[in-house]
Short mmCIF file of C-alpha atoms in Angstrom, two decimals:
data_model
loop_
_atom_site.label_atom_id
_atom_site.label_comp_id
_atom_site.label_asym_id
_atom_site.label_seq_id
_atom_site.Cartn_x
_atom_site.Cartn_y
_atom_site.Cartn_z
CA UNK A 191 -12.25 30.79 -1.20
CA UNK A 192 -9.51 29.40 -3.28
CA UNK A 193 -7.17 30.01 -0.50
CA UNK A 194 -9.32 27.74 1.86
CA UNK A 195 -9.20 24.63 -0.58
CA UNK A 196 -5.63 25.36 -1.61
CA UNK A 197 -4.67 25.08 2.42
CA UNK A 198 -7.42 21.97 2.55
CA UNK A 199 -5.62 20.26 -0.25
CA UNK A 200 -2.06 20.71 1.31
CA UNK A 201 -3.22 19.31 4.47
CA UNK A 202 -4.50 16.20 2.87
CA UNK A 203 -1.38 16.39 0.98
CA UNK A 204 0.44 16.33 4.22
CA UNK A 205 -1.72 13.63 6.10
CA UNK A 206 -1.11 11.29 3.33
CA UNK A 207 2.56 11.49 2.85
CA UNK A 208 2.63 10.90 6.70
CA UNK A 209 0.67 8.16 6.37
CA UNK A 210 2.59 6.88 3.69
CA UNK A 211 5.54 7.25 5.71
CA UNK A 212 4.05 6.06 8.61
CA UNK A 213 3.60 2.98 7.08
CA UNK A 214 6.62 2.59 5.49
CA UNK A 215 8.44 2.83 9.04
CA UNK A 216 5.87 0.04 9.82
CA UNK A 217 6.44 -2.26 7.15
CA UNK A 218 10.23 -1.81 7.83
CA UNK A 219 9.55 -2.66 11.75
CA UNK A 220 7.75 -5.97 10.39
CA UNK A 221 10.82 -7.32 8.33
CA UNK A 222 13.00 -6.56 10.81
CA UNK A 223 11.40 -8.16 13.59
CA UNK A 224 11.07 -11.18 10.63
CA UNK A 225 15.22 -10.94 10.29
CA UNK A 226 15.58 -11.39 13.91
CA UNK A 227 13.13 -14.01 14.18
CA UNK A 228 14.88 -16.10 11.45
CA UNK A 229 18.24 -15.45 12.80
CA UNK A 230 17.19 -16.41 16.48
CA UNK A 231 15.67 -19.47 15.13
CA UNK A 232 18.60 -20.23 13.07
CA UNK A 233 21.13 -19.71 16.19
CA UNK A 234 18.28 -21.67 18.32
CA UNK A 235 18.49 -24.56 15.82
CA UNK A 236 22.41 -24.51 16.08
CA UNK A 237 22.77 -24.61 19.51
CA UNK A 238 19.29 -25.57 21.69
CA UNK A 239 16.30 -25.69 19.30
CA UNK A 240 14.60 -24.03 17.01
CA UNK A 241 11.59 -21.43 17.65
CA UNK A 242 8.69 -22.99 17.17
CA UNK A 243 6.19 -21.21 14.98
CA UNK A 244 8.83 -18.94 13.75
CA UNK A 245 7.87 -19.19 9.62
CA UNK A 246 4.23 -18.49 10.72
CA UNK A 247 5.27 -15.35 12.14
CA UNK A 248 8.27 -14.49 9.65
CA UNK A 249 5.30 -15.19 6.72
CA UNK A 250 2.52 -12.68 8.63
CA UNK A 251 5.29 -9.99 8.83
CA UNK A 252 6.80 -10.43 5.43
CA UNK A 253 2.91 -10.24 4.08
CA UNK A 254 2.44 -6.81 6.58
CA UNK A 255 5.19 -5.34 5.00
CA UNK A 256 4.39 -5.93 1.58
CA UNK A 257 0.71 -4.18 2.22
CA UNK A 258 2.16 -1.26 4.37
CA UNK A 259 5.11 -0.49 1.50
CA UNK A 260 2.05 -0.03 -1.43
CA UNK A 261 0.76 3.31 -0.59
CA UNK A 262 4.26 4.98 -0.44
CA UNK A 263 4.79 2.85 -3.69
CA UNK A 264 1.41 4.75 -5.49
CA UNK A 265 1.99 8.23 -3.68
CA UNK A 266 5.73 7.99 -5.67
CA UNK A 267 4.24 6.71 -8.87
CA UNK A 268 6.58 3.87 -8.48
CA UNK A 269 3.95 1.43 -10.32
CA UNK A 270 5.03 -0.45 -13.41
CA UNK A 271 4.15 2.12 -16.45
CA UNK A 272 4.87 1.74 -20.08
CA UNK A 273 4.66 4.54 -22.29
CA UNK A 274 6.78 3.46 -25.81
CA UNK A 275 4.04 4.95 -27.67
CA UNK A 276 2.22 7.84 -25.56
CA UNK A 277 5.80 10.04 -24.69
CA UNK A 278 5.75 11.16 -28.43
CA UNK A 279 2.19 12.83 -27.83
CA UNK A 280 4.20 15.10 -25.70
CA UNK A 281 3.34 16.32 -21.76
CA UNK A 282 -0.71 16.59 -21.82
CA UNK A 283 -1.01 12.74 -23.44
CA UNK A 284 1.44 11.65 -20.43
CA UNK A 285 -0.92 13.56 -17.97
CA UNK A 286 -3.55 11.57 -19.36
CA UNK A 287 -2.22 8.48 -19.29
CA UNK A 288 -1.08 8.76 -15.92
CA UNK A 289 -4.73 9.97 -14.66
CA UNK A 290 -6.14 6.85 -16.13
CA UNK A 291 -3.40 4.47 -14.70
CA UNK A 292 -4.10 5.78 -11.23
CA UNK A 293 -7.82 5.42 -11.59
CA UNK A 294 -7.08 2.03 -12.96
CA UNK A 295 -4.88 1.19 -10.02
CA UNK A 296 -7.21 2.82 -7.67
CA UNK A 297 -10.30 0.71 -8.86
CA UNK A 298 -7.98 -2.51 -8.68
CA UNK A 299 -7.06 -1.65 -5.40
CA UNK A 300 -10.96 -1.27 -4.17
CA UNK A 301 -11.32 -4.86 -5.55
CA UNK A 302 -8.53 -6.04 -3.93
CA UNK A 303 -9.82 -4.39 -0.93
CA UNK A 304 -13.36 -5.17 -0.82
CA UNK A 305 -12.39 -9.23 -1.22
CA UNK A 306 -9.86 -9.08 1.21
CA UNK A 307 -12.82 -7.13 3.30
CA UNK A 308 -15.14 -10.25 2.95
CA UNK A 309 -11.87 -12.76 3.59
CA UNK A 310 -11.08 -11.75 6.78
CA UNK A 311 -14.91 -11.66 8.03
CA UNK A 312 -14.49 -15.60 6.38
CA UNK A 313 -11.45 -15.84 9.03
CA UNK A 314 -12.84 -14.17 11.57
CA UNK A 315 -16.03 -15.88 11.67
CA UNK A 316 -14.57 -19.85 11.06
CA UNK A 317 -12.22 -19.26 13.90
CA UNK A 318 -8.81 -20.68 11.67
CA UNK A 319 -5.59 -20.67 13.26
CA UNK A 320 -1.86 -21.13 12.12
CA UNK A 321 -1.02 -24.82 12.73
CA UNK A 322 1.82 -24.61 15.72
CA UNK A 323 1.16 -21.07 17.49
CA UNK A 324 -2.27 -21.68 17.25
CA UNK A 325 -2.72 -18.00 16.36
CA UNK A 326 -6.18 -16.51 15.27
CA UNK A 327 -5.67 -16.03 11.10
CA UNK A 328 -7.99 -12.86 10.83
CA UNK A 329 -5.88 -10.72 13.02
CA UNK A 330 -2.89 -10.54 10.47
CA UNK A 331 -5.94 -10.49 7.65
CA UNK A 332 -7.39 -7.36 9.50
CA UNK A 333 -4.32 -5.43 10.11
CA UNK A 334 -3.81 -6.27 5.87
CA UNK A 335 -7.26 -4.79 5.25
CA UNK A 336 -6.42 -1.72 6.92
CA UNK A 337 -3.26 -1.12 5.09
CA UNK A 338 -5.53 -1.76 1.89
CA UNK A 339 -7.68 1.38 2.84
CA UNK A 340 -5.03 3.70 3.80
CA UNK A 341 -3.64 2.70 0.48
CA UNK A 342 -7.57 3.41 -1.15
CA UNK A 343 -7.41 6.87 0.56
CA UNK A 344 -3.60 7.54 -0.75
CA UNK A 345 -4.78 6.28 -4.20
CA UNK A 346 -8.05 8.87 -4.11
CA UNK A 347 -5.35 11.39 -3.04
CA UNK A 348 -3.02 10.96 -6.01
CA UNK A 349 -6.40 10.77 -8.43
CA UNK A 350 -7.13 14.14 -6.89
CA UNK A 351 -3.64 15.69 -7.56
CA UNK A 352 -3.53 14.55 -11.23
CA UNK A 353 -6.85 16.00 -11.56
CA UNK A 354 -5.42 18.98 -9.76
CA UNK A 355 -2.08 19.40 -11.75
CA UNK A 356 -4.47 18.59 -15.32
CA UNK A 357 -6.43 21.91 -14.52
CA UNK A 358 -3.16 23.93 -13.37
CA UNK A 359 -1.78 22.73 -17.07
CA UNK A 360 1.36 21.68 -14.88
CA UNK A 361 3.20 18.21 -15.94
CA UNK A 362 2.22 15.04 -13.64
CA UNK A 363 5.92 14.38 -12.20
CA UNK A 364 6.32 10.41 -12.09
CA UNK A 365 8.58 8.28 -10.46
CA UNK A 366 11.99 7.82 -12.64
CA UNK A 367 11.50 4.57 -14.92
CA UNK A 368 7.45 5.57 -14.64
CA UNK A 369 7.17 7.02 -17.84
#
């Protein structure tokens, strides 16, 4: 039996870091599409015009990209932590304390989520666009709100593996600056 949920947890283990990665290859596709955006309206500007609409676009992306990098981001602990006064309590305080920050982050995250849930129904439903493409708002807003759940589900992940790690008595490893 403990072979089954072992093999069940390194799956999940393996979907999310693919998902993670996944989406880091996205949000790295979104700036530089932005880059060549900017620098074709730049050129444009210098020698015909310049692309119309191009800063709604470059903004949409740049806001993608910043949604798609945060699951990586939690599945590498790379979160702001500060820990001037736990590190003397030795490894099992800093397991601890890094438990507590994920579930923090985690329950932060479903806020962030759940608003940005009820903001795009708000866009979808009032029918805004961007001012010169004329470009429904709630698609970028929906494609955001699904990067917020696969971060959710990479966030229930790393609660799981601290929880996981606690139990083994093995020491939560944290991104370098982390801890």
């Amino acid at each position: 039996m403990a072979t089954a949920v072992s093999t069940s947890f390194e799956r999940l283990e393996r979907a999310c870091h693919g998902l993670a990665s996944a989406l880091v290859l996205f949000g790295g596709f979104c700036l530089v599409v932005a880059c060549a955006l900017t620098v074709a309206s730049i050129v444009g500007s210098v020698t015909i015009r310049p692309l119309p609409g191009e800063i709604e676009l470059v903004e949409a992306l740049c806001g993608l990209a910043v949604f798609a990098f945060l699951p990586f981001c939690q599945l590498k602990r790379g979160h702001v932590g500060v820990d001037i006064l736990i590190s003397a309590f030795g490894p099992k305080a800093m397991n601890w304390t890094q438990l507590i920050g994920d579930i923090v982050i985690a329950i932060l995250i479903g806020l962030v989520t759940w608003r940005h849930a009820i903001g795009t129904m708000d866009k979808f439903g009032n029918g805004e666009t961007t001012p010169l493409l004329l470009l429904p708002v709630w698609w970028g807003f929906a494609i955001a709100l699904a990067l917020l759940v696969a971060n959710l589900l990479v966030c229930f992940y790393v609660i799981a593996a601290d929880i996981r790690d606690i139990r083994r008595g093995k020491t939560i490893v944290a991104a370098m600056g982390a801890h």
